[in-house]
Amino acid sequence: MKKLKKVLIANRGEIAVRIIRTLREMGIQSVAIYSEADKYSAHRKLADYSFMLKGRSSAETYLNTDLIKEVISQSGADGVHPGYGFLSENADFAQLVQDCGVTFIGPDVSAIRQMGDKITARKLMRAAGVEVVPGSDEPLSKWEDIKNLATEIGYPLIIKAAAGGGGRGMRVVRTDQELKPAFDACTREALDYFSNPAIFCERYIENSKHIEFQVLFDQHGKGVHLFERDCSVQRRHQKLLEEAPSSFLNDELRAKLGAVAVKAGEAVNYSGAGTVELICESHDRCYFMEMNTRIQVEHPVTEMITGVDLIAEQIKVANGEHLSFKQEDIKLNGWAFETRINAEEPFKEFLPNPGLVKKLKLPQGPFVRVDTHLYEGYTIPSEYDSMIAKIITWGVDRNAAIARMKRALSELEVEGVPTTTRFHEAVFNDADFISGNFDTSYIEKKYDSIMKKAKAPLGSNTDVVAAFAAVMNLCSIQSNLSTSKSSLRSEWKKKAKMEARGDL
Amino acid sequence: MEWMIKRGDKQFRVNLPNQIPDDQLFELTVDETVYQARFEKAQNAFYLKTPEGEVSLNARTCQINRFDGESEAQIEFDFYNPLETQMESFHGSAQPWVPGMENRAAAAASKGKTLRAPMTGKVLDVSIAEGDQVESGVTLLVIEAMKMENKVFAPVAGKVEQLKVSAGQAITVGDELLTIKGN
């Protein structure tokens, strides 16, 4: 059996770091690629070998298949791990890698193609007896077609790019008037983001649970599921935090839907790690939404409750090994949460804000895992995604994992860029979230109230807090200016002059 | 020296020594109440002396924005508040306290509101021109950062003056974009 010795990671940031770690544990050499904007990224330093790709934009670098192909052959890598995003679900790229005589760490090209095209996937799932959301069975390119379908299935509906994923290229439509602009925008985005203008349309299921099953298949037709993740806390279809397992499922339903997920994978002869996403309207109405043919951002929560290193399993499967466990060997142990720390201002509608990380202190302590490429002195580039870290906590049950997440978040210090930490703390203090009473509409409904609460003074010592603010302000003035006495006087004079001018 | 701290609709008058000694006990006054405290710079930690021991208010992050020509600094920080056993956010401002400022502030005439870049990125589109009359809430310009398009809205109604950016221009946080002069 041919075993991988040197793997190129066609990705960046935290997932590249995550993959390099497992490679090193397995004694496999790693090759990083990085753009000019990423020359300070931790994945470059951590990898055994690295190549710079000229340019800064994703299109010039991490999506540039010609350039990456060159680097693959130059590096002598015998495997390519695509991570998530970028080229991870690009069947042409997987084909290109294989044409170089190099192993693509992921499923077969045909499985990527079939699942990547949402319309083909729907058809395949229906044929395999997996329930899908009511909607179009053919791609829609003409305005008349979508208009007719809208009349047939009714509002609200959702238009999606056939080649889309990750929440991009989607539009929810609620009225006739919105349909035309949404159709135009979606077609345009589908072409821009995914180079494929095909779109399709489904009934939009509101107030649903987003439940996804992690599956793992070897190349010999054996597959298992590693339980579910609940990713219902979303904002504009972007996941913000995840947990495993889900309090929405009981053991019986878990086993039933897990079997459905394995069936979905079998329908495309899947191999490697994948995720079957379900949309659950109620306990007995769970539909197949899509299958992600790659490792997911939120894979660590599954690793925490199963003890399985999913990246290591991907590599073993790519080596042609048989799965070393059966379904009944996989035990669900405890509860895990993941919070995505983004360089965004949660008090200002998640305004992204890249920049220099002046100070950094990451959470530590028992049962806390942090996946990140961040370090003190790192400048977050503005070219890529705003996610800068993932904090994962494990607990013996859901409440223990929540308490641990709150503790871990309180230890995170990032100075220089805003982060979504406060948002997560607000969620983990919210009674509805704690009791499991949330679905995909949670953020839309509760964002204002939980953030308002997060901003409000707590009350017991507000004057001391004001003094704290005054002290920090004074210290910042003193550190900015060399002679503190004269600077203070000038601060005061400046203020007095402005007052005199009526310029407040 | 005295400082005016604003937080929401509350104001505090804080008297601090002119120099904060690192990790040494000092006296401060908030309105009429006197406290003893320490500030330890390395960890951004503020310790308040109480009979039960020194209470630690440990700031997680602190962002202070002070722009040229403005005496009021915007301050944001999060800290663990042991008296509440949870995280708390401070969003407010600090400025030197000048006798009588409270009264004059109310009577002050509006000189126009200067808008600053809320993020580092690139100006994609400028939807208005100098001299335009805008309503509160309309889109003024679009900034691209981290694969997202972010609109900048008019915070007040008025006339656009001193437009300092154009499409394609790279900007950083705090750059002046334009001024809206109130009606």
JSON list of N, CA and C in Angstrom, two decimals, chain A residues 347 351-353 380 382 384 386 409-410 412-414 421-422 425 455 457-458 460-461 463 466 468 472-474 477-478 484 488 492 495 498-499 504, chain B residues 7 12 17-19 30 35 46 60-61 66 69 71 77-78 81 83-84 87-89 91 94-95 97-98 101 104-105 108 118-120 146 150 173:
[
{"chain": "A", "resi": 347, "resn": "PHE", "atom": "N", "xyz": [-21.07, 44.67, 18.02]},
{"chain": "A", "resi": 347, "resn": "PHE", "atom": "CA", "xyz": [-22.00, 45.74, 18.39]},
{"chain": "A", "resi": 347, "resn": "PHE", "atom": "C", "xyz": [-22.38, 46.59, 17.18]},
{"chain": "A", "resi": 351, "resn": "LEU", "atom": "N", "xyz": [-19.48, 44.25, 11.67]},
{"chain": "A", "resi": 351, "resn": "LEU", "atom": "CA", "xyz": [-18.62, 44.96, 10.74]},
{"chain": "A", "resi": 351, "resn": "LEU", "atom": "C", "xyz": [-17.22, 44.35, 10.78]},
{"chain": "A", "resi": 352, "resn": "PRO", "atom": "N", "xyz": [-16.73, 43.84, 9.64]},
{"chain": "A", "resi": 352, "resn": "PRO", "atom": "CA", "xyz": [-15.39, 43.24, 9.66]},
{"chain": "A", "resi": 352, "resn": "PRO", "atom": "C", "xyz": [-14.32, 44.30, 9.78]},
{"chain": "A", "resi": 353, "resn": "ASN", "atom": "N", "xyz": [-13.25, 44.00, 10.48]},
{"chain": "A", "resi": 353, "resn": "ASN", "atom": "CA", "xyz": [-12.21, 44.99, 10.68]},
{"chain": "A", "resi": 353, "resn": "ASN", "atom": "C", "xyz": [-10.85, 44.32, 10.86]},
{"chain": "A", "resi": 380, "resn": "ILE", "atom": "N", "xyz": [-3.77, 40.90, 10.50]},
{"chain": "A", "resi": 380, "resn": "ILE", "atom": "CA", "xyz": [-4.80, 40.14, 9.79]},
{"chain": "A", "resi": 380, "resn": "ILE", "atom": "C", "xyz": [-5.03, 40.81, 8.44]},
{"chain": "A", "resi": 382, "resn": "SER", "atom": "N", "xyz": [-6.69, 41.95, 4.88]},
{"chain": "A", "resi": 382, "resn": "SER", "atom": "CA", "xyz": [-8.09, 42.27, 4.58]},
{"chain": "A", "resi": 382, "resn": "SER", "atom": "C", "xyz": [-8.60, 41.48, 3.38]},
{"chain": "A", "resi": 384, "resn": "TYR", "atom": "N", "xyz": [-8.94, 38.13, 2.98]},
{"chain": "A", "resi": 384, "resn": "TYR", "atom": "CA", "xyz": [-9.59, 36.82, 3.17]},
{"chain": "A", "resi": 384, "resn": "TYR", "atom": "C", "xyz": [-10.66, 36.88, 4.23]},
{"chain": "A", "resi": 386, "resn": "SER", "atom": "N", "xyz": [-12.89, 36.58, 7.61]},
{"chain": "A", "resi": 386, "resn": "SER", "atom": "CA", "xyz": [-12.67, 37.28, 8.87]},
{"chain": "A", "resi": 386, "resn": "SER", "atom": "C", "xyz": [-12.51, 36.34, 10.07]},
{"chain": "A", "resi": 409, "resn": "LEU", "atom": "N", "xyz": [-14.02, 31.98, 27.02]},
{"chain": "A", "resi": 409, "resn": "LEU", "atom": "CA", "xyz": [-14.18, 33.26, 26.33]},
{"chain": "A", "resi": 409, "resn": "LEU", "atom": "C", "xyz": [-13.69, 34.42, 27.20]},
{"chain": "A", "resi": 410, "resn": "SER", "atom": "N", "xyz": [-13.94, 34.32, 28.50]},
{"chain": "A", "resi": 410, "resn": "SER", "atom": "CA", "xyz": [-13.53, 35.41, 29.39]},
{"chain": "A", "resi": 410, "resn": "SER", "atom": "C", "xyz": [-12.02, 35.56, 29.45]},
{"chain": "A", "resi": 412, "resn": "LEU", "atom": "N", "xyz": [-10.07, 35.16, 26.74]},
{"chain": "A", "resi": 412, "resn": "LEU", "atom": "CA", "xyz": [-9.53, 35.58, 25.44]},
{"chain": "A", "resi": 412, "resn": "LEU", "atom": "C", "xyz": [-9.30, 37.09, 25.40]},
{"chain": "A", "resi": 413, "resn": "GLU", "atom": "N", "xyz": [-8.07, 37.47, 25.14]},
{"chain": "A", "resi": 413, "resn": "GLU", "atom": "CA", "xyz": [-7.76, 38.90, 25.00]},
{"chain": "A", "resi": 413, "resn": "GLU", "atom": "C", "xyz": [-7.16, 39.14, 23.63]},
{"chain": "A", "resi": 414, "resn": "VAL", "atom": "N", "xyz": [-7.84, 39.93, 22.83]},
{"chain": "A", "resi": 414, "resn": "VAL", "atom": "CA", "xyz": [-7.31, 40.33, 21.54]},
{"chain": "A", "resi": 414, "resn": "VAL", "atom": "C", "xyz": [-7.34, 41.85, 21.50]},
{"chain": "A", "resi": 421, "resn": "THR", "atom": "N", "xyz": [-16.22, 37.93, 20.27]},
{"chain": "A", "resi": 421, "resn": "THR", "atom": "CA", "xyz": [-16.25, 37.29, 21.60]},
{"chain": "A", "resi": 421, "resn": "THR", "atom": "C", "xyz": [-17.45, 37.74, 22.45]},
{"chain": "A", "resi": 422, "resn": "ARG", "atom": "N", "xyz": [-17.71, 39.02, 22.46]},
{"chain": "A", "resi": 422, "resn": "ARG", "atom": "CA", "xyz": [-18.82, 39.54, 23.28]},
{"chain": "A", "resi": 422, "resn": "ARG", "atom": "C", "xyz": [-20.16, 38.98, 22.83]},
{"chain": "A", "resi": 425, "resn": "GLU", "atom": "N", "xyz": [-20.49, 35.50, 24.21]},
{"chain": "A", "resi": 425, "resn": "GLU", "atom": "CA", "xyz": [-20.79, 35.54, 25.64]},
{"chain": "A", "resi": 425, "resn": "GLU", "atom": "C", "xyz": [-22.26, 35.88, 25.88]},
{"chain": "A", "resi": 455, "resn": "LYS", "atom": "N", "xyz": [-24.29, 45.23, 26.30]},
{"chain": "A", "resi": 455, "resn": "LYS", "atom": "CA", "xyz": [-23.71, 46.57, 26.38]},
{"chain": "A", "resi": 455, "resn": "LYS", "atom": "C", "xyz": [-24.10, 47.29, 27.67]},
{"chain": "A", "resi": 457, "resn": "PRO", "atom": "N", "xyz": [-24.62, 48.40, 31.45]},
{"chain": "A", "resi": 457, "resn": "PRO", "atom": "CA", "xyz": [-23.84, 48.23, 32.68]},
{"chain": "A", "resi": 457, "resn": "PRO", "atom": "C", "xyz": [-24.55, 47.23, 33.60]},
{"chain": "A", "resi": 458, "resn": "LEU", "atom": "N", "xyz": [-23.76, 46.45, 34.32]},
{"chain": "A", "resi": 458, "resn": "LEU", "atom": "CA", "xyz": [-24.37, 45.43, 35.17]},
{"chain": "A", "resi": 458, "resn": "LEU", "atom": "C", "xyz": [-24.90, 46.01, 36.47]},
{"chain": "A", "resi": 460, "resn": "SER", "atom": "N", "xyz": [-23.65, 46.91, 39.74]},
{"chain": "A", "resi": 460, "resn": "SER", "atom": "CA", "xyz": [-23.23, 46.90, 41.15]},
{"chain": "A", "resi": 460, "resn": "SER", "atom": "C", "xyz": [-22.09, 47.88, 41.42]},
{"chain": "A", "resi": 461, "resn": "ASN", "atom": "N", "xyz": [-21.31, 48.21, 40.42]},
{"chain": "A", "resi": 461, "resn": "ASN", "atom": "CA", "xyz": [-20.14, 49.06, 40.68]},
{"chain": "A", "resi": 461, "resn": "ASN", "atom": "C", "xyz": [-19.85, 49.99, 39.50]},
{"chain": "A", "resi": 463, "resn": "ASP", "atom": "N", "xyz": [-19.63, 53.18, 39.13]},
{"chain": "A", "resi": 463, "resn": "ASP", "atom": "CA", "xyz": [-18.71, 54.32, 39.27]},
{"chain": "A", "resi": 463, "resn": "ASP", "atom": "C", "xyz": [-17.26, 53.84, 39.27]},
{"chain": "A", "resi": 466, "resn": "ALA", "atom": "N", "xyz": [-16.31, 53.39, 35.70]},
{"chain": "A", "resi": 466, "resn": "ALA", "atom": "CA", "xyz": [-16.00, 54.68, 35.08]},
{"chain": "A", "resi": 466, "resn": "ALA", "atom": "C", "xyz": [-14.58, 55.11, 35.42]},
{"chain": "A", "resi": 468, "resn": "PHE", "atom": "N", "xyz": [-12.13, 53.11, 36.10]},
{"chain": "A", "resi": 468, "resn": "PHE", "atom": "CA", "xyz": [-11.27, 52.21, 35.33]},
{"chain": "A", "resi": 468, "resn": "PHE", "atom": "C", "xyz": [-11.08, 52.77, 33.92]},
{"chain": "A", "resi": 472, "resn": "MET", "atom": "N", "xyz": [-7.54, 54.03, 32.18]},
{"chain": "A", "resi": 472, "resn": "MET", "atom": "CA", "xyz": [-6.99, 53.49, 30.93]},
{"chain": "A", "resi": 472, "resn": "MET", "atom": "C", "xyz": [-6.79, 54.59, 29.90]},
{"chain": "A", "resi": 473, "resn": "ASN", "atom": "N", "xyz": [-7.71, 55.54, 29.87]},
{"chain": "A", "resi": 473, "resn": "ASN", "atom": "CA", "xyz": [-7.59, 56.67, 28.96]},
{"chain": "A", "resi": 473, "resn": "ASN", "atom": "C", "xyz": [-6.33, 57.48, 29.29]},
{"chain": "A", "resi": 474, "resn": "LEU", "atom": "N", "xyz": [-6.14, 57.74, 30.57]},
{"chain": "A", "resi": 474, "resn": "LEU", "atom": "CA", "xyz": [-4.98, 58.53, 30.99]},
{"chain": "A", "resi": 474, "resn": "LEU", "atom": "C", "xyz": [-3.68, 57.79, 30.66]},
{"chain": "A", "resi": 477, "resn": "ILE", "atom": "N", "xyz": [-2.92, 58.12, 26.99]},
{"chain": "A", "resi": 477, "resn": "ILE", "atom": "CA", "xyz": [-2.39, 59.45, 26.65]},
{"chain": "A", "resi": 477, "resn": "ILE", "atom": "C", "xyz": [-0.92, 59.52, 27.05]},
{"chain": "A", "resi": 478, "resn": "GLN", "atom": "N", "xyz": [-0.61, 58.99, 28.25]},
{"chain": "A", "resi": 478, "resn": "GLN", "atom": "CA", "xyz": [0.76, 59.06, 28.73]},
{"chain": "A", "resi": 478, "resn": "GLN", "atom": "C", "xyz": [1.72, 58.21, 27.91]},
{"chain": "A", "resi": 484, "resn": "SER", "atom": "N", "xyz": [4.57, 63.62, 30.20]},
{"chain": "A", "resi": 484, "resn": "SER", "atom": "CA", "xyz": [3.19, 63.48, 30.59]},
{"chain": "A", "resi": 484, "resn": "SER", "atom": "C", "xyz": [2.59, 64.77, 31.17]},
{"chain": "A", "resi": 488, "resn": "LEU", "atom": "N", "xyz": [-0.65, 66.57, 29.50]},
{"chain": "A", "resi": 488, "resn": "LEU", "atom": "CA", "xyz": [-1.92, 66.65, 30.19]},
{"chain": "A", "resi": 488, "resn": "LEU", "atom": "C", "xyz": [-2.45, 68.07, 30.19]},
{"chain": "A", "resi": 492, "resn": "TRP", "atom": "N", "xyz": [-5.88, 69.58, 28.41]},
{"chain": "A", "resi": 492, "resn": "TRP", "atom": "CA", "xyz": [-6.86, 70.39, 29.10]},
{"chain": "A", "resi": 492, "resn": "TRP", "atom": "C", "xyz": [-7.06, 71.72, 28.39]},
{"chain": "A", "resi": 495, "resn": "LYS", "atom": "N", "xyz": [-9.06, 71.33, 25.25]},
{"chain": "A", "resi": 495, "resn": "LYS", "atom": "CA", "xyz": [-10.48, 71.20, 25.57]},
{"chain": "A", "resi": 495, "resn": "LYS", "atom": "C", "xyz": [-11.07, 72.57, 25.92]},
{"chain": "A", "resi": 498, "resn": "MET", "atom": "N", "xyz": [-11.56, 74.68, 22.85]},
{"chain": "A", "resi": 498, "resn": "MET", "atom": "CA", "xyz": [-12.69, 74.23, 22.05]},
{"chain": "A", "resi": 498, "resn": "MET", "atom": "C", "xyz": [-14.00, 74.68, 22.69]},
{"chain": "A", "resi": 499, "resn": "GLU", "atom": "N", "xyz": [-14.01, 74.61, 24.02]},
{"chain": "A", "resi": 499, "resn": "GLU", "atom": "CA", "xyz": [-15.19, 75.06, 24.76]},
{"chain": "A", "resi": 499, "resn": "GLU", "atom": "C", "xyz": [-15.46, 76.53, 24.46]},
{"chain": "A", "resi": 504, "resn": "LEU", "atom": "N", "xyz": [-17.90, 71.71, 20.39]},
{"chain": "A", "resi": 504, "resn": "LEU", "atom": "CA", "xyz": [-17.90, 70.60, 21.34]},
{"chain": "A", "resi": 504, "resn": "LEU", "atom": "C", "xyz": [-17.96, 69.25, 20.66]},
{"chain": "B", "resi": 7, "resn": "ARG", "atom": "N", "xyz": [-21.01, 57.25, 29.80]},
{"chain": "B", "resi": 7, "resn": "ARG", "atom": "CA", "xyz": [-21.36, 55.86, 29.47]},
{"chain": "B", "resi": 7, "resn": "ARG", "atom": "C", "xyz": [-22.87, 55.82, 29.34]},
{"chain": "B", "resi": 12, "resn": "PHE", "atom": "N", "xyz": [-19.93, 60.64, 34.67]},
{"chain": "B", "resi": 12, "resn": "PHE", "atom": "CA", "xyz": [-19.18, 60.52, 35.92]},
{"chain": "B", "resi": 12, "resn": "PHE", "atom": "C", "xyz": [-18.04, 61.53, 35.89]},
{"chain": "B", "resi": 17, "resn": "PRO", "atom": "N", "xyz": [-4.91, 61.26, 39.86]},
{"chain": "B", "resi": 17, "resn": "PRO", "atom": "CA", "xyz": [-3.60, 61.92, 39.92]},
{"chain": "B", "resi": 17, "resn": "PRO", "atom": "C", "xyz": [-3.11, 62.19, 38.49]},
{"chain": "B", "resi": 18, "resn": "ASN", "atom": "N", "xyz": [-2.21, 63.14, 38.32]},
{"chain": "B", "resi": 18, "resn": "ASN", "atom": "CA", "xyz": [-1.74, 63.46, 36.97]},
{"chain": "B", "resi": 18, "resn": "ASN", "atom": "C", "xyz": [-0.94, 62.32, 36.36]},
{"chain": "B", "resi": 19, "resn": "GLN", "atom": "N", "xyz": [-0.35, 61.53, 37.21]},
{"chain": "B", "resi": 19, "resn": "GLN", "atom": "CA", "xyz": [0.40, 60.37, 36.71]},
{"chain": "B", "resi": 19, "resn": "GLN", "atom": "C", "xyz": [-0.06, 59.15, 37.50]},
{"chain": "B", "resi": 30, "resn": "VAL", "atom": "N", "xyz": [-14.67, 59.45, 42.39]},
{"chain": "B", "resi": 30, "resn": "VAL", "atom": "CA", "xyz": [-15.73, 59.41, 41.38]},
{"chain": "B", "resi": 30, "resn": "VAL", "atom": "C", "xyz": [-16.91, 60.17, 41.97]},
{"chain": "B", "resi": 35, "resn": "TYR", "atom": "N", "xyz": [-11.96, 56.43, 46.40]},
{"chain": "B", "resi": 35, "resn": "TYR", "atom": "CA", "xyz": [-11.54, 55.03, 46.34]},
{"chain": "B", "resi": 35, "resn": "TYR", "atom": "C", "xyz": [-10.03, 54.94, 46.38]},
{"chain": "B", "resi": 46, "resn": "PHE", "atom": "N", "xyz": [-6.97, 46.43, 36.87]},
{"chain": "B", "resi": 46, "resn": "PHE", "atom": "CA", "xyz": [-7.33, 47.49, 37.79]},
{"chain": "B", "resi": 46, "resn": "PHE", "atom": "C", "xyz": [-7.76, 46.82, 39.09]},
{"chain": "B", "resi": 60, "resn": "ARG", "atom": "N", "xyz": [-10.08, 42.83, 29.20]},
{"chain": "B", "resi": 60, "resn": "ARG", "atom": "CA", "xyz": [-9.71, 41.86, 28.19]},
{"chain": "B", "resi": 60, "resn": "ARG", "atom": "C", "xyz": [-9.17, 42.57, 26.96]},
{"chain": "B", "resi": 61, "resn": "THR", "atom": "N", "xyz": [-9.85, 43.63, 26.57]},
{"chain": "B", "resi": 61, "resn": "THR", "atom": "CA", "xyz": [-9.40, 44.38, 25.41]},
{"chain": "B", "resi": 61, "resn": "THR", "atom": "C", "xyz": [-9.72, 45.82, 25.70]},
{"chain": "B", "resi": 66, "resn": "ARG", "atom": "N", "xyz": [-8.82, 58.27, 19.59]},
{"chain": "B", "resi": 66, "resn": "ARG", "atom": "CA", "xyz": [-8.74, 59.71, 19.81]},
{"chain": "B", "resi": 66, "resn": "ARG", "atom": "C", "xyz": [-8.25, 60.32, 18.50]},
{"chain": "B", "resi": 69, "resn": "GLY", "atom": "N", "xyz": [-7.78, 66.98, 16.66]},
{"chain": "B", "resi": 69, "resn": "GLY", "atom": "CA", "xyz": [-8.78, 68.04, 16.72]},
{"chain": "B", "resi": 69, "resn": "GLY", "atom": "C", "xyz": [-9.99, 67.70, 17.58]},
{"chain": "B", "resi": 71, "resn": "SER", "atom": "N", "xyz": [-11.23, 66.38, 21.47]},
{"chain": "B", "resi": 71, "resn": "SER", "atom": "CA", "xyz": [-10.72, 66.18, 22.83]},
{"chain": "B", "resi": 71, "resn": "SER", "atom": "C", "xyz": [-11.38, 64.98, 23.50]},
{"chain": "B", "resi": 77, "resn": "PHE", "atom": "N", "xyz": [-14.00, 48.69, 26.09]},
{"chain": "B", "resi": 77, "resn": "PHE", "atom": "CA", "xyz": [-13.25, 47.55, 26.60]},
{"chain": "B", "resi": 77, "resn": "PHE", "atom": "C", "xyz": [-14.18, 46.56, 27.27]},
{"chain": "B", "resi": 78, "resn": "ASP", "atom": "N", "xyz": [-13.71, 45.33, 27.36]},
{"chain": "B", "resi": 78, "resn": "ASP", "atom": "CA", "xyz": [-14.44, 44.27, 28.05]},
{"chain": "B", "resi": 78, "resn": "ASP", "atom": "C", "xyz": [-13.62, 43.88, 29.26]},
{"chain": "B", "resi": 81, "resn": "ASN", "atom": "N", "xyz": [-15.99, 41.13, 35.48]},
{"chain": "B", "resi": 81, "resn": "ASN", "atom": "CA", "xyz": [-16.44, 41.85, 36.67]},
{"chain": "B", "resi": 81, "resn": "ASN", "atom": "C", "xyz": [-16.73, 40.84, 37.79]},
{"chain": "B", "resi": 83, "resn": "LEU", "atom": "N", "xyz": [-17.64, 41.16, 40.77]},
{"chain": "B", "resi": 83, "resn": "LEU", "atom": "CA", "xyz": [-18.81, 41.42, 41.61]},
{"chain": "B", "resi": 83, "resn": "LEU", "atom": "C", "xyz": [-20.08, 40.89, 40.96]},
{"chain": "B", "resi": 84, "resn": "GLU", "atom": "N", "xyz": [-20.05, 40.71, 39.64]},
{"chain": "B", "resi": 84, "resn": "GLU", "atom": "CA", "xyz": [-21.21, 40.19, 38.92]},
{"chain": "B", "resi": 84, "resn": "GLU", "atom": "C", "xyz": [-20.94, 38.77, 38.42]},
{"chain": "B", "resi": 87, "resn": "MET", "atom": "N", "xyz": [-18.74, 38.65, 32.36]},
{"chain": "B", "resi": 87, "resn": "MET", "atom": "CA", "xyz": [-18.08, 39.65, 31.54]},
{"chain": "B", "resi": 87, "resn": "MET", "atom": "C", "xyz": [-18.98, 40.87, 31.41]},
{"chain": "B", "resi": 88, "resn": "GLU", "atom": "N", "xyz": [-18.34, 42.03, 31.30]},
{"chain": "B", "resi": 88, "resn": "GLU", "atom": "CA", "xyz": [-19.08, 43.26, 31.12]},
{"chain": "B", "resi": 88, "resn": "GLU", "atom": "C", "xyz": [-18.37, 44.10, 30.05]},
{"chain": "B", "resi": 89, "resn": "SER", "atom": "N", "xyz": [-19.12, 44.91, 29.32]},
{"chain": "B", "resi": 89, "resn": "SER", "atom": "CA", "xyz": [-18.53, 45.79, 28.32]},
{"chain": "B", "resi": 89, "resn": "SER", "atom": "C", "xyz": [-18.67, 47.23, 28.74]},
{"chain": "B", "resi": 91, "resn": "HIS", "atom": "N", "xyz": [-18.72, 50.85, 26.96]},
{"chain": "B", "resi": 91, "resn": "HIS", "atom": "CA", "xyz": [-18.75, 51.65, 25.73]},
{"chain": "B", "resi": 91, "resn": "HIS", "atom": "C", "xyz": [-19.01, 53.07, 26.15]},
{"chain": "B", "resi": 94, "resn": "ALA", "atom": "N", "xyz": [-14.20, 59.57, 27.19]},
{"chain": "B", "resi": 94, "resn": "ALA", "atom": "CA", "xyz": [-13.51, 60.32, 28.24]},
{"chain": "B", "resi": 94, "resn": "ALA", "atom": "C", "xyz": [-13.01, 61.63, 27.65]},
{"chain": "B", "resi": 95, "resn": "GLN", "atom": "N", "xyz": [-13.08, 62.68, 28.46]},
{"chain": "B", "resi": 95, "resn": "GLN", "atom": "CA", "xyz": [-12.51, 63.96, 28.04]},
{"chain": "B", "resi": 95, "resn": "GLN", "atom": "C", "xyz": [-12.17, 64.76, 29.29]},
{"chain": "B", "resi": 97, "resn": "TRP", "atom": "N", "xyz": [-12.30, 67.37, 32.09]},
{"chain": "B", "resi": 97, "resn": "TRP", "atom": "CA", "xyz": [-13.45, 68.08, 32.63]},
{"chain": "B", "resi": 97, "resn": "TRP", "atom": "C", "xyz": [-13.11, 69.56, 32.78]},
{"chain": "B", "resi": 98, "resn": "VAL", "atom": "N", "xyz": [-13.95, 70.39, 32.18]},
{"chain": "B", "resi": 98, "resn": "VAL", "atom": "CA", "xyz": [-13.73, 71.83, 32.24]},
{"chain": "B", "resi": 98, "resn": "VAL", "atom": "C", "xyz": [-14.93, 72.44, 32.95]},
{"chain": "B", "resi": 101, "resn": "MET", "atom": "N", "xyz": [-18.82, 72.80, 31.65]},
{"chain": "B", "resi": 101, "resn": "MET", "atom": "CA", "xyz": [-18.97, 72.17, 30.33]},
{"chain": "B", "resi": 101, "resn": "MET", "atom": "C", "xyz": [-20.35, 71.56, 30.13]},
{"chain": "B", "resi": 104, "resn": "ARG", "atom": "N", "xyz": [-22.72, 74.25, 28.78]},
{"chain": "B", "resi": 104, "resn": "ARG", "atom": "CA", "xyz": [-22.44, 74.73, 27.42]},
{"chain": "B", "resi": 104, "resn": "ARG", "atom": "C", "xyz": [-22.73, 73.68, 26.37]},
{"chain": "B", "resi": 105, "resn": "ALA", "atom": "N", "xyz": [-22.51, 72.40, 26.73]},
{"chain": "B", "resi": 105, "resn": "ALA", "atom": "CA", "xyz": [-22.71, 71.33, 25.75]},
{"chain": "B", "resi": 105, "resn": "ALA", "atom": "C", "xyz": [-24.11, 71.38, 25.16]},
{"chain": "B", "resi": 108, "resn": "ALA", "atom": "N", "xyz": [-24.56, 74.19, 22.64]},
{"chain": "B", "resi": 108, "resn": "ALA", "atom": "CA", "xyz": [-23.62, 74.27, 21.52]},
{"chain": "B", "resi": 108, "resn": "ALA", "atom": "C", "xyz": [-24.31, 74.11, 20.16]},
{"chain": "B", "resi": 118, "resn": "PRO", "atom": "N", "xyz": [-15.06, 53.32, 9.29]},
{"chain": "B", "resi": 118, "resn": "PRO", "atom": "CA", "xyz": [-15.29, 52.40, 10.39]},
{"chain": "B", "resi": 118, "resn": "PRO", "atom": "C", "xyz": [-14.39, 51.17, 10.31]},
{"chain": "B", "resi": 119, "resn": "MET", "atom": "N", "xyz": [-13.72, 50.98, 9.18]},
{"chain": "B", "resi": 119, "resn": "MET", "atom": "CA", "xyz": [-12.87, 49.80, 9.01]},
{"chain": "B", "resi": 119, "resn": "MET", "atom": "C", "xyz": [-11.78, 50.07, 7.98]},
{"chain": "B", "resi": 120, "resn": "THR", "atom": "N", "xyz": [-10.78, 49.21, 7.99]},
{"chain": "B", "resi": 120, "resn": "THR", "atom": "CA", "xyz": [-9.74, 49.26, 6.98]},
{"chain": "B", "resi": 120, "resn": "THR", "atom": "C", "xyz": [-10.22, 48.50, 5.76]},
{"chain": "B", "resi": 146, "resn": "MET", "atom": "N", "xyz": [-12.63, 42.20, 3.79]},
{"chain": "B", "resi": 146, "resn": "MET", "atom": "CA", "xyz": [-12.79, 40.78, 4.09]},
{"chain": "B", "resi": 146, "resn": "MET", "atom": "C", "xyz": [-13.94, 40.16, 3.32]},
{"chain": "B", "resi": 150, "resn": "ASN", "atom": "N", "xyz": [-19.66, 46.65, 2.77]},
{"chain": "B", "resi": 150, "resn": "ASN", "atom": "CA", "xyz": [-20.25, 47.29, 3.94]},
{"chain": "B", "resi": 150, "resn": "ASN", "atom": "C", "xyz": [-20.68, 48.71, 3.60]},
{"chain": "B", "resi": 173, "resn": "VAL", "atom": "N", "xyz": [-8.91, 52.61, 9.36]},
{"chain": "B", "resi": 173, "resn": "VAL", "atom": "CA", "xyz": [-9.85, 53.02, 10.41]},
{"chain": "B", "resi": 173, "resn": "VAL", "atom": "C", "xyz": [-9.53, 54.44, 10.87]}
]
